[in-house]
mmCIF file of N, CA, C and O in Angstrom:
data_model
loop_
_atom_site.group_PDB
_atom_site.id
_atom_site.type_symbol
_atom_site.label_atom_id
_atom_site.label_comp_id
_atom_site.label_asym_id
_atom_site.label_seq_id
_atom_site.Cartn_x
_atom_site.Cartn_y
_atom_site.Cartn_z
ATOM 1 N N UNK I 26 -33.719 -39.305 -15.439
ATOM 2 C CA UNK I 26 -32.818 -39.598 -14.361
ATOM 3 C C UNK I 26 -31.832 -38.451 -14.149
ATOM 4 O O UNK I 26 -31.664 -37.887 -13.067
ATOM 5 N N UNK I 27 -31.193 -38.159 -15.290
ATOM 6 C CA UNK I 27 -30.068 -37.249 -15.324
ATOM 7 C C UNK I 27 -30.810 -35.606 -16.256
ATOM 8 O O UNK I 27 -31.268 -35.529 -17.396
ATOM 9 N N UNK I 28 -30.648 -34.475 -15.152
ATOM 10 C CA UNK I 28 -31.349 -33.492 -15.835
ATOM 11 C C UNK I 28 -30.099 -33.156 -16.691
ATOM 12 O O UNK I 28 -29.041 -33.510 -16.170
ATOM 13 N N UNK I 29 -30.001 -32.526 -17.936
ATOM 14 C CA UNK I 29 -29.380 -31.463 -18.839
ATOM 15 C C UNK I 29 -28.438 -30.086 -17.711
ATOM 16 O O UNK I 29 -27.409 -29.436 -17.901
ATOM 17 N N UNK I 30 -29.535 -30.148 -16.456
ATOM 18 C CA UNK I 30 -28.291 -29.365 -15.789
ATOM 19 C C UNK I 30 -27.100 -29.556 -14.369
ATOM 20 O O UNK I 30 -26.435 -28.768 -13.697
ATOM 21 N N UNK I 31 -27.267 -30.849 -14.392
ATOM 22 C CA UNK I 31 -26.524 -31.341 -13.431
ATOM 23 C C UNK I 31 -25.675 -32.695 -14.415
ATOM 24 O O UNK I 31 -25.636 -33.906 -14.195
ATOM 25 N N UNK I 32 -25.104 -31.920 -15.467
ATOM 26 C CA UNK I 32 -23.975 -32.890 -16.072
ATOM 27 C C UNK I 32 -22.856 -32.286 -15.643
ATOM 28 O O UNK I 32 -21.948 -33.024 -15.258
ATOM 29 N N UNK I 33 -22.703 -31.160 -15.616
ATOM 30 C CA UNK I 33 -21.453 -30.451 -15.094
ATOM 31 C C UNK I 33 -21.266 -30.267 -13.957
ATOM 32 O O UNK I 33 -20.546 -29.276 -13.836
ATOM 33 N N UNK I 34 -21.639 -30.874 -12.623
ATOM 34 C CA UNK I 34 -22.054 -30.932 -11.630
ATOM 35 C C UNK I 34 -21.636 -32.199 -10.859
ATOM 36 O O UNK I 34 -21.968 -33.263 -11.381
ATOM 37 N N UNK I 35 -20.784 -32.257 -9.397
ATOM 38 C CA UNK I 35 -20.392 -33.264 -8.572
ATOM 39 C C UNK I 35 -21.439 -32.841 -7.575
ATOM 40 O O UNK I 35 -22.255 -31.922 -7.510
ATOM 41 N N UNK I 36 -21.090 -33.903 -6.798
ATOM 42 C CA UNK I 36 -21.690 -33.450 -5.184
ATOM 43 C C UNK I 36 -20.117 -33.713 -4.508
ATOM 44 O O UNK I 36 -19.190 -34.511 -4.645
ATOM 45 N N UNK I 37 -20.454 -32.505 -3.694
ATOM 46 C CA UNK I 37 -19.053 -32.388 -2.323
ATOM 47 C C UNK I 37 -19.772 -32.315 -1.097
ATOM 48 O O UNK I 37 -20.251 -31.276 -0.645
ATOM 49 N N UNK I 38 -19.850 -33.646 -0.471
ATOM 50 C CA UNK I 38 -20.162 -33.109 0.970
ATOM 51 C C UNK I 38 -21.427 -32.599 0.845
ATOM 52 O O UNK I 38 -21.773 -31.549 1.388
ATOM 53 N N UNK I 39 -22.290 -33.424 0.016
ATOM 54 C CA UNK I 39 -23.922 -33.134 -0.084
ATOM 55 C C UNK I 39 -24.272 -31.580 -0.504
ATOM 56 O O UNK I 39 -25.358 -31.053 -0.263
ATOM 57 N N UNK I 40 -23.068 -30.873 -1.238
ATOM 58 C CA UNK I 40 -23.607 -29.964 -2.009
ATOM 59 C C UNK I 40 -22.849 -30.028 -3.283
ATOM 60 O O UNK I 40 -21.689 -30.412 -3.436
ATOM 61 N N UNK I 41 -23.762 -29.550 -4.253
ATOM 62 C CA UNK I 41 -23.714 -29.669 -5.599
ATOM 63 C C UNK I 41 -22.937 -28.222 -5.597
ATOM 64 O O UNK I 41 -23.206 -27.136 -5.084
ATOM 65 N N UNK I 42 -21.761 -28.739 -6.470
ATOM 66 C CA UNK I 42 -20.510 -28.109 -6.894
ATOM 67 C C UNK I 42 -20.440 -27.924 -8.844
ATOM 68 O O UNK I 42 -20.769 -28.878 -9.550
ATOM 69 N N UNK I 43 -20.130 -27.033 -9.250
ATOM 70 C CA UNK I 43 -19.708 -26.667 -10.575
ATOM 71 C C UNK I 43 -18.090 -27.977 -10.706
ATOM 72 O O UNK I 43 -17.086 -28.087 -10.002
ATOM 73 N N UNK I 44 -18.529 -28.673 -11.845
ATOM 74 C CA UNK I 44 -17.241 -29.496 -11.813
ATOM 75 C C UNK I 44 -16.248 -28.436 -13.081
ATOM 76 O O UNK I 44 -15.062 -28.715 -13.257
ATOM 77 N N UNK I 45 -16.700 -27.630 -13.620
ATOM 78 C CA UNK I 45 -15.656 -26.689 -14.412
ATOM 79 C C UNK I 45 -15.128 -26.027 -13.563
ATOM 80 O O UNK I 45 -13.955 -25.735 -13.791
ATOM 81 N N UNK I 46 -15.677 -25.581 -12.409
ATOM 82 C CA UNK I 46 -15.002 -24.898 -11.914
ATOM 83 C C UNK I 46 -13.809 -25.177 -10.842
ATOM 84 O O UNK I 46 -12.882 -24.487 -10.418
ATOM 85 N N UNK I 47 -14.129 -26.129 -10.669
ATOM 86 C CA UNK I 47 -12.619 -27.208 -9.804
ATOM 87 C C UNK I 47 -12.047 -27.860 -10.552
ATOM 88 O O UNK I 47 -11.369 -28.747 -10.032
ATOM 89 N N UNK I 48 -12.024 -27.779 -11.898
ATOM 90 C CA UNK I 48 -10.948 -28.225 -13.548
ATOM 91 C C UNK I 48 -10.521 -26.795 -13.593
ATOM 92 O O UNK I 48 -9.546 -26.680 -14.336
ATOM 93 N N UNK I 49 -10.830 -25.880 -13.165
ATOM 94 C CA UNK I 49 -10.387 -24.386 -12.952
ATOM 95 C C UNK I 49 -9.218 -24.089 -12.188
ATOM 96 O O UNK I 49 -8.071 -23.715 -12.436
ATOM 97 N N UNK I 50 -10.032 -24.440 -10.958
ATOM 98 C CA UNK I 50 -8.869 -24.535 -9.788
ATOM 99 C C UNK I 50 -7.965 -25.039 -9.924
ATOM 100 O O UNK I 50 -6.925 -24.491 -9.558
ATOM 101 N N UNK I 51 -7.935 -26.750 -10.713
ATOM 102 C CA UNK I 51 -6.832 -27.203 -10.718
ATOM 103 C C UNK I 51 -5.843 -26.730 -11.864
ATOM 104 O O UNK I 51 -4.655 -26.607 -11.567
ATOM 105 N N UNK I 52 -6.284 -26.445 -13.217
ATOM 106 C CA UNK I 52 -5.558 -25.529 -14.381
ATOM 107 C C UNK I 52 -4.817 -24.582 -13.947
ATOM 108 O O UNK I 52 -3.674 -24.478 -14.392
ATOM 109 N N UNK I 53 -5.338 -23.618 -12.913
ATOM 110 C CA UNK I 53 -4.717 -22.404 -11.873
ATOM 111 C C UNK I 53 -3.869 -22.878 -11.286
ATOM 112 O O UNK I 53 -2.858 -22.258 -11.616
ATOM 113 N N UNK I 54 -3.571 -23.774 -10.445
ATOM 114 C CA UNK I 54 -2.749 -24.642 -9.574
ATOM 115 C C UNK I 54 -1.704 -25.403 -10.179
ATOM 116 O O UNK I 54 -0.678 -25.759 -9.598
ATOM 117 N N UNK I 55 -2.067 -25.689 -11.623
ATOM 118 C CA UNK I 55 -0.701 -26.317 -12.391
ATOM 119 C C UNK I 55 -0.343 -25.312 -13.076
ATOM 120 O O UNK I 55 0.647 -25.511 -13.781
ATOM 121 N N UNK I 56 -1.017 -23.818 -13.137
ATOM 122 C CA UNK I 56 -0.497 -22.496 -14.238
ATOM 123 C C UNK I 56 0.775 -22.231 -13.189
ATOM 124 O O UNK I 56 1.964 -22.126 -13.491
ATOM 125 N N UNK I 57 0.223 -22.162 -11.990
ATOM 126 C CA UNK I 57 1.146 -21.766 -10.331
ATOM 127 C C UNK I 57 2.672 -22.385 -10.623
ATOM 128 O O UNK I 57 3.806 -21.924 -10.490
ATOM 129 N N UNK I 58 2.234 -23.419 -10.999
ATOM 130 C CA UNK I 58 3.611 -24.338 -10.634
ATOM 131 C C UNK I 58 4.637 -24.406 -11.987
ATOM 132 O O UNK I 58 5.822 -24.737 -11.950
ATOM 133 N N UNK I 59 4.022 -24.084 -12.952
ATOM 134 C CA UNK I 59 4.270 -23.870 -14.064
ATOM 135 C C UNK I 59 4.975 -22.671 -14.457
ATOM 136 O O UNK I 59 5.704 -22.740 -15.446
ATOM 137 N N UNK I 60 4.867 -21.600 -13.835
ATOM 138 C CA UNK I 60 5.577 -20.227 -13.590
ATOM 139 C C UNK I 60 6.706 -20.587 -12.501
ATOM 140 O O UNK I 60 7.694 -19.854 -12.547
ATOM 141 N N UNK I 61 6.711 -21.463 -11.664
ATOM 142 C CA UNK I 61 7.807 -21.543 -10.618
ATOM 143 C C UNK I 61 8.677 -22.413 -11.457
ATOM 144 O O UNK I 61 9.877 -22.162 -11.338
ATOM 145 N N UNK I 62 8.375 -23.340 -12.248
ATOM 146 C CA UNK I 62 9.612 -24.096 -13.082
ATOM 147 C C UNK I 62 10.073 -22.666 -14.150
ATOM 148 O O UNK I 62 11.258 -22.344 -14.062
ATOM 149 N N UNK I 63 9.522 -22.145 -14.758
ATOM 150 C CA UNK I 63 10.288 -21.458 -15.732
ATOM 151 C C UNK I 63 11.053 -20.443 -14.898
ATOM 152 O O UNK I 63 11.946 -19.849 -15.503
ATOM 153 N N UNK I 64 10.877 -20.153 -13.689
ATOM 154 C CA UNK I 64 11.682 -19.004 -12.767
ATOM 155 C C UNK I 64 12.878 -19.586 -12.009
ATOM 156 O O UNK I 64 13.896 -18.925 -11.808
ATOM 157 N N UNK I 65 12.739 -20.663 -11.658
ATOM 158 C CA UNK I 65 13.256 -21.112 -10.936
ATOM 159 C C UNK I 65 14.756 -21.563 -10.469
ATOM 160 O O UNK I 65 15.200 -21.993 -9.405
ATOM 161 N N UNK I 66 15.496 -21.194 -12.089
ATOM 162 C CA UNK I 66 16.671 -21.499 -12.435
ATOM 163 C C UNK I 66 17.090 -20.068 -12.113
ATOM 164 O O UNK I 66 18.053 -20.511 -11.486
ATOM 165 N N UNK I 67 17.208 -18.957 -12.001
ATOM 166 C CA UNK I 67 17.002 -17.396 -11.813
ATOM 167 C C UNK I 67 16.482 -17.120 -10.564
ATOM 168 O O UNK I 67 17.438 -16.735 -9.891
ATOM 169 N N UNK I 68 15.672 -17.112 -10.024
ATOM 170 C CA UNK I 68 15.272 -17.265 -8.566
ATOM 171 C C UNK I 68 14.536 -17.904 -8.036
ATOM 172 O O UNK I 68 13.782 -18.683 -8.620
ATOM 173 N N UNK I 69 14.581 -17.698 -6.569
ATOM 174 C CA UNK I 69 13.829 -18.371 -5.880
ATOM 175 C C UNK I 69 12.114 -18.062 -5.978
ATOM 176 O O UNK I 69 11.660 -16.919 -5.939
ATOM 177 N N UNK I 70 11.177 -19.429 -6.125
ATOM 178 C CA UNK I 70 10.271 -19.677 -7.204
ATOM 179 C C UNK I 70 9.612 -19.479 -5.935
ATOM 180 O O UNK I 70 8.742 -18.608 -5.919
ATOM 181 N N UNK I 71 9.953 -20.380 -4.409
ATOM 182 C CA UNK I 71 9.166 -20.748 -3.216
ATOM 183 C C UNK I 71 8.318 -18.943 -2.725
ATOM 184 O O UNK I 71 8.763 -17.825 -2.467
ATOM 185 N N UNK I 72 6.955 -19.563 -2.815
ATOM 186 C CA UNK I 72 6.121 -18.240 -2.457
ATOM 187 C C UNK I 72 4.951 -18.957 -1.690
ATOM 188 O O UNK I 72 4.669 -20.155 -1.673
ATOM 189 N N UNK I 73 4.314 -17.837 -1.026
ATOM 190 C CA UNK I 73 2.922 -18.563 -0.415
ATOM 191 C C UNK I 73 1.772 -19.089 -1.702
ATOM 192 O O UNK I 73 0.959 -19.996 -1.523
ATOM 193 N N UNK I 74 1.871 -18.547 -2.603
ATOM 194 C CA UNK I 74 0.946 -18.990 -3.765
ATOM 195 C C UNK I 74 1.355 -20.140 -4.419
ATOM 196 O O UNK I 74 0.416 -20.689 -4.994
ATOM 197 N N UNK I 75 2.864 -20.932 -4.587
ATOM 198 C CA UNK I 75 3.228 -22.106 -4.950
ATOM 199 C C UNK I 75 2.536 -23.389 -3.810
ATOM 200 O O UNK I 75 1.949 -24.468 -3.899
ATOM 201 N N UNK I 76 3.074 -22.408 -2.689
ATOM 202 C CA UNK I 76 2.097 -23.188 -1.416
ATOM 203 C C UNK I 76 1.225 -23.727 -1.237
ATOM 204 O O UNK I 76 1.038 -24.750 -0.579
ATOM 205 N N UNK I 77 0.342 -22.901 -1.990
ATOM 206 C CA UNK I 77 -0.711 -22.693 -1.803
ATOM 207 C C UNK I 77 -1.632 -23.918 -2.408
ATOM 208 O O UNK I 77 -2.503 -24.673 -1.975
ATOM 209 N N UNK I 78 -0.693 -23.600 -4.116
ATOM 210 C CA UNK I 78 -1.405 -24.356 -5.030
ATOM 211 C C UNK I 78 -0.907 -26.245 -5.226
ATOM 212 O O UNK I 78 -1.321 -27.153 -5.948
ATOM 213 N N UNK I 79 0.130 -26.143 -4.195
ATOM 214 C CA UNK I 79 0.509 -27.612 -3.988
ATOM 215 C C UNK I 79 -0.334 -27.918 -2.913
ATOM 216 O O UNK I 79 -0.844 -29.026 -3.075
ATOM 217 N N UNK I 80 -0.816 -27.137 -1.456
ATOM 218 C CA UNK I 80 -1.622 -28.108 -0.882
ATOM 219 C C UNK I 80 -3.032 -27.966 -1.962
ATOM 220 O O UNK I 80 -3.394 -29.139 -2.058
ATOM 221 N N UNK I 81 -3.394 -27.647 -2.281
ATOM 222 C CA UNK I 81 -5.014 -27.596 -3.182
ATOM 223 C C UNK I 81 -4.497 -29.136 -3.923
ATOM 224 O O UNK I 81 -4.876 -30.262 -3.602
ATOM 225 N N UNK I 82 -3.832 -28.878 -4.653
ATOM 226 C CA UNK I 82 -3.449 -30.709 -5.474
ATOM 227 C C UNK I 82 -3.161 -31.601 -4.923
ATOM 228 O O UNK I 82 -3.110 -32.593 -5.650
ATOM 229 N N UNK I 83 -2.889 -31.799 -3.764
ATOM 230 C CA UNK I 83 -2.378 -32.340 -2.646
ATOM 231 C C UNK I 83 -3.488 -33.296 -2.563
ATOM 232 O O UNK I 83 -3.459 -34.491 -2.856
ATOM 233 N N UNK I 84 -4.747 -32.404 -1.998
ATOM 234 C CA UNK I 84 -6.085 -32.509 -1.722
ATOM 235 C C UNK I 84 -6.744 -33.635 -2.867
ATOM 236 O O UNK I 84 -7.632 -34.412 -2.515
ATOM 237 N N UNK I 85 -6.243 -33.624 -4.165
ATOM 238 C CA UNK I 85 -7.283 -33.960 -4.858
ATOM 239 C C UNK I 85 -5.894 -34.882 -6.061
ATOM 240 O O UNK I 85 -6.064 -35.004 -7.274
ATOM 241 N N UNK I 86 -5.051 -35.227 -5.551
ATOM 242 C CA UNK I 86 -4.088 -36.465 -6.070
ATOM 243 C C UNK I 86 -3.978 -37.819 -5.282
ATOM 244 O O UNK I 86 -4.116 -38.086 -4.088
ATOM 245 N N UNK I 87 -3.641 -38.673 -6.531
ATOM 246 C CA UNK I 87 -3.564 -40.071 -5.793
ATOM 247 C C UNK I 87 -2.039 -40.413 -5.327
ATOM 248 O O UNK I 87 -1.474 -41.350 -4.764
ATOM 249 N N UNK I 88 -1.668 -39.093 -5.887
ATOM 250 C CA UNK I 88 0.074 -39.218 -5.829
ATOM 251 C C UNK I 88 0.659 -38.047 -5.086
ATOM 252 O O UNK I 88 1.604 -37.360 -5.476
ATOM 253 N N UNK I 89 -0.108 -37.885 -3.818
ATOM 254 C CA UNK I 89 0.553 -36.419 -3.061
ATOM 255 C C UNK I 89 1.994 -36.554 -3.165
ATOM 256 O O UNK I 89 2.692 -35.652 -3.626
ATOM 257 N N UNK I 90 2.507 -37.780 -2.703
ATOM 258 C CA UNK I 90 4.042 -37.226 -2.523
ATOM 259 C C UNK I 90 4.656 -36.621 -3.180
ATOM 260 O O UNK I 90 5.604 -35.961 -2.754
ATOM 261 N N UNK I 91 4.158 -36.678 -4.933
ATOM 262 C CA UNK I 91 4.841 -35.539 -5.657
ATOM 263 C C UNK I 91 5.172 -34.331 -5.489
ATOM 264 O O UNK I 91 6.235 -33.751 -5.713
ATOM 265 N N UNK I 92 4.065 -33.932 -5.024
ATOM 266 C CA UNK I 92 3.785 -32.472 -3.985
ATOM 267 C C UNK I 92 4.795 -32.806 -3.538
ATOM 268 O O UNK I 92 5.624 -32.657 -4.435
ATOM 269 N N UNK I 93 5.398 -33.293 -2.413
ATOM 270 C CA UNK I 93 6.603 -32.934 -1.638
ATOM 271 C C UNK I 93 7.547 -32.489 -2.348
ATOM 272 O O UNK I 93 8.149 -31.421 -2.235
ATOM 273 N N UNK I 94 7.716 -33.546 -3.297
ATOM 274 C CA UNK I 94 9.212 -33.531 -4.524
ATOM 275 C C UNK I 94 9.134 -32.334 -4.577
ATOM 276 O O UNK I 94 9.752 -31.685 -3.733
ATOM 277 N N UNK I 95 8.305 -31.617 -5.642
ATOM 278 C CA UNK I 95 8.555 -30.327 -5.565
ATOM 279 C C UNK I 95 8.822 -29.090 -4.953
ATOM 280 O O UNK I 95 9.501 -28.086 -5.169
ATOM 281 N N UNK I 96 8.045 -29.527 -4.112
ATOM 282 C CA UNK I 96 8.799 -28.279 -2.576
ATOM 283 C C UNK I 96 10.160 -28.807 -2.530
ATOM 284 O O UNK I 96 11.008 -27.917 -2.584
ATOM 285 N N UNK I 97 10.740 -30.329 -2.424
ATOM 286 C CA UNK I 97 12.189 -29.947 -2.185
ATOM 287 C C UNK I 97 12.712 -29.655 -3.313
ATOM 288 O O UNK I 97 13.720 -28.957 -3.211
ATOM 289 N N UNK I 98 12.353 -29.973 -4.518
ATOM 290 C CA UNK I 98 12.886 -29.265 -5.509
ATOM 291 C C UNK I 98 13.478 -27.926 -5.978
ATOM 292 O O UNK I 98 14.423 -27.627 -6.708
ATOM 293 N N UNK I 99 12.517 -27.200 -5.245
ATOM 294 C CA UNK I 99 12.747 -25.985 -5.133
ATOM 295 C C UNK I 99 13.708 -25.439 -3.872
ATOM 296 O O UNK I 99 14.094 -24.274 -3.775
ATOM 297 N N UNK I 100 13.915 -26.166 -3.235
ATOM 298 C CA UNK I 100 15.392 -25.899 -2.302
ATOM 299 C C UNK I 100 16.673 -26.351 -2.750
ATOM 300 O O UNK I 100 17.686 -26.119 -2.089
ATOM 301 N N UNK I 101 16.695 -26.999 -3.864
ATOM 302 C CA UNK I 101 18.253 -27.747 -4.396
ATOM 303 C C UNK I 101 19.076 -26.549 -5.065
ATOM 304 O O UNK I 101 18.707 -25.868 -6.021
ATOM 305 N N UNK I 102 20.251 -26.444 -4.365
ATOM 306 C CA UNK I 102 21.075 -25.503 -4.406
ATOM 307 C C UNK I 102 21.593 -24.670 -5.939
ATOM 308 O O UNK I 102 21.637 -23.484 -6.267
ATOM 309 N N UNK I 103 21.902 -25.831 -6.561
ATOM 310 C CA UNK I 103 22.181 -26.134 -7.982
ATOM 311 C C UNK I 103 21.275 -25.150 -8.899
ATOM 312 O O UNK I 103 20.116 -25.521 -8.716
ATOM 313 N N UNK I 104 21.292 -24.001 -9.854
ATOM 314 C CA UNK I 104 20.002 -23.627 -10.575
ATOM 315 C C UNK I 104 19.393 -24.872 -11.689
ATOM 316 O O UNK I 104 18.265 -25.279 -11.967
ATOM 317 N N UNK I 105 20.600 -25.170 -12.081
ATOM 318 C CA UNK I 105 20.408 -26.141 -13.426
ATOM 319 C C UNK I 105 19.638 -27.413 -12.899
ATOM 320 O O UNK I 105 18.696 -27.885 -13.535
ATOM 321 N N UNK I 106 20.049 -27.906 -11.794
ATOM 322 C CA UNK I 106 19.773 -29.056 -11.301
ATOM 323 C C UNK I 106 18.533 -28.801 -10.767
ATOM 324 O O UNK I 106 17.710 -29.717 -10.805
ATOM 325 N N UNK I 107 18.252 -27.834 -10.317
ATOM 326 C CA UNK I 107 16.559 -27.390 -9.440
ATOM 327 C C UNK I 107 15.588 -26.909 -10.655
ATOM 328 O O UNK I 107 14.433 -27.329 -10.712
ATOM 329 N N UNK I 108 16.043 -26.126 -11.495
ATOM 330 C CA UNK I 108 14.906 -26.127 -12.875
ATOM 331 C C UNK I 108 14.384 -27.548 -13.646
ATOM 332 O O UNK I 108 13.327 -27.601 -14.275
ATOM 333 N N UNK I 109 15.543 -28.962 -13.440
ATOM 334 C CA UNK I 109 15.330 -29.668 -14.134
ATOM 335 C C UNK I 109 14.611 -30.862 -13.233
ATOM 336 O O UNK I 109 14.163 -31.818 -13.865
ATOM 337 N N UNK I 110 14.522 -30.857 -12.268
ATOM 338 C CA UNK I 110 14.013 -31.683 -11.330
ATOM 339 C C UNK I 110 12.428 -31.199 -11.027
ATOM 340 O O UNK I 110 11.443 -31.937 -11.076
ATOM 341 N N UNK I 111 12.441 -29.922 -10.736
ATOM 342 C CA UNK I 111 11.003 -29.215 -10.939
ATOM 343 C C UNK I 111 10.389 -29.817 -12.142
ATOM 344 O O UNK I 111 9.502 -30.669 -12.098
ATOM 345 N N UNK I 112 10.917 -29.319 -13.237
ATOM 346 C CA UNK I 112 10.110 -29.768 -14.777
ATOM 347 C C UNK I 112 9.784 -30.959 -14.017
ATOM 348 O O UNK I 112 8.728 -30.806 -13.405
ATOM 349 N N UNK I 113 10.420 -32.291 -13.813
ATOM 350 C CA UNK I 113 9.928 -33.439 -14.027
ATOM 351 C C UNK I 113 9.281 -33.793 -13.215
ATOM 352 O O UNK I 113 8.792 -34.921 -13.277
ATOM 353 N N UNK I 114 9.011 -32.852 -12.025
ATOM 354 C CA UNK I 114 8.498 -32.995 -11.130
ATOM 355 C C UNK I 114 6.977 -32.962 -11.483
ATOM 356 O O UNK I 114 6.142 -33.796 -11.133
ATOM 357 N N UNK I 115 6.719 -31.575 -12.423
ATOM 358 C CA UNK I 115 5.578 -31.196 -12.229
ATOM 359 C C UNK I 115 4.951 -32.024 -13.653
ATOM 360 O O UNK I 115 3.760 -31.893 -13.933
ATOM 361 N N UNK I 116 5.856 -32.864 -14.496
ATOM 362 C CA UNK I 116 5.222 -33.321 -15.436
ATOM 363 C C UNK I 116 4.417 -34.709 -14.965
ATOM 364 O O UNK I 116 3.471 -35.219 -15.566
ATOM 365 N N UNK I 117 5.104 -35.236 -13.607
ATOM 366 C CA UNK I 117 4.652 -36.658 -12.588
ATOM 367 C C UNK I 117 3.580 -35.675 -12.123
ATOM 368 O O UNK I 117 2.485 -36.234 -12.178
ATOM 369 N N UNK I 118 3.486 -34.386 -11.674
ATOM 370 C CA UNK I 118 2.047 -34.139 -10.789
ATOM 371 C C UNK I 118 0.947 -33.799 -12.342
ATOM 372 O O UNK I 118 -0.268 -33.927 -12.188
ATOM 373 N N UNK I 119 1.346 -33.494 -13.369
ATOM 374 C CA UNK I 119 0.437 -33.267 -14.516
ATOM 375 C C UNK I 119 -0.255 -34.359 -14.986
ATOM 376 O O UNK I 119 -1.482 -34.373 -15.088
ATOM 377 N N UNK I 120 0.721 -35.597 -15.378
ATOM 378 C CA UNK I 120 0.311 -37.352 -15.109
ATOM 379 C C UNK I 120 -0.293 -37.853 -14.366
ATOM 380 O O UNK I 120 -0.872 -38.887 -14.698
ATOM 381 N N UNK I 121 -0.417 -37.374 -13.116
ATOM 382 C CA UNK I 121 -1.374 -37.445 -11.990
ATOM 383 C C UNK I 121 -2.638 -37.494 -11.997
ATOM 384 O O UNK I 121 -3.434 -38.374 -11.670
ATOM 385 N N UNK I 122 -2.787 -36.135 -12.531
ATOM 386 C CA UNK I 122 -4.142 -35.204 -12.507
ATOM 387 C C UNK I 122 -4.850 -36.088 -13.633
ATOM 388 O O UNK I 122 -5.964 -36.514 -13.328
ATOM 389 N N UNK I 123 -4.293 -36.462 -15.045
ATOM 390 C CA UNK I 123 -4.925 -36.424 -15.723
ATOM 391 C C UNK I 123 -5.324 -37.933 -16.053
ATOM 392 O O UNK I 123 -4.531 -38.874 -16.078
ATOM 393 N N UNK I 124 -7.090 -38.014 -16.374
ATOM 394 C CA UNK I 124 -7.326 -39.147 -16.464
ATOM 395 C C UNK I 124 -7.155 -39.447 -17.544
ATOM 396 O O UNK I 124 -7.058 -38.719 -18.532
ATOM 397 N N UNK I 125 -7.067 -41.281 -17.408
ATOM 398 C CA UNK I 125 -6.224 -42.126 -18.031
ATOM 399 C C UNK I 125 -7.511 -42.444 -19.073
ATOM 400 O O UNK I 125 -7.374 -43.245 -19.997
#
């Protein structure tokens, strides 16, 4: 039924996709956001690649709105208060991702 080479393997839209490699994408996409919390208290974190990697999770969460949080997160004036809201932000989009 099941060959040895389509275990690592979804279908998207009737084509067969590498599933390591979109556990890739998404590892990349929480590395993204993960560099904008440790910066973020110091400068401004908001880039097209944070962008980027919140709509990609966006795409593939049951909990987009988190995604938002964090974009406004990253506008709160405060450094202390915007590094610490990020963290918890991105620890609700990490909880997200990961199955239960």
């Amino acid at each position: 039924m099941f060959s040895s080479g389509n275990l690592d393997k979804v279908a998207y839209f009737g084509h067969w996709a590498d599933d390591t490699s979109h556990q890739r994408l998404v590892r990349d996409a929480v590395s993204t956001l993960s560099d904008a919390v440790s910066r973020c208290a110091n400068e401004d974190a908001r880039s097209d690649e944070v962008s980027q990697a919140l709509r990609f999770l966006e795409r593939h969460m049951t909990r987009p709105e988190h995604c938002t949080r964090f974009r406004q997160n990253l506008e709160i004036r405060d450094p202390v208060f915007r590094a610490t809201a990020a963290r918890e932000t991105l620890a609700a989009i990490i909880r997200t991702l990961t199955p239960n």
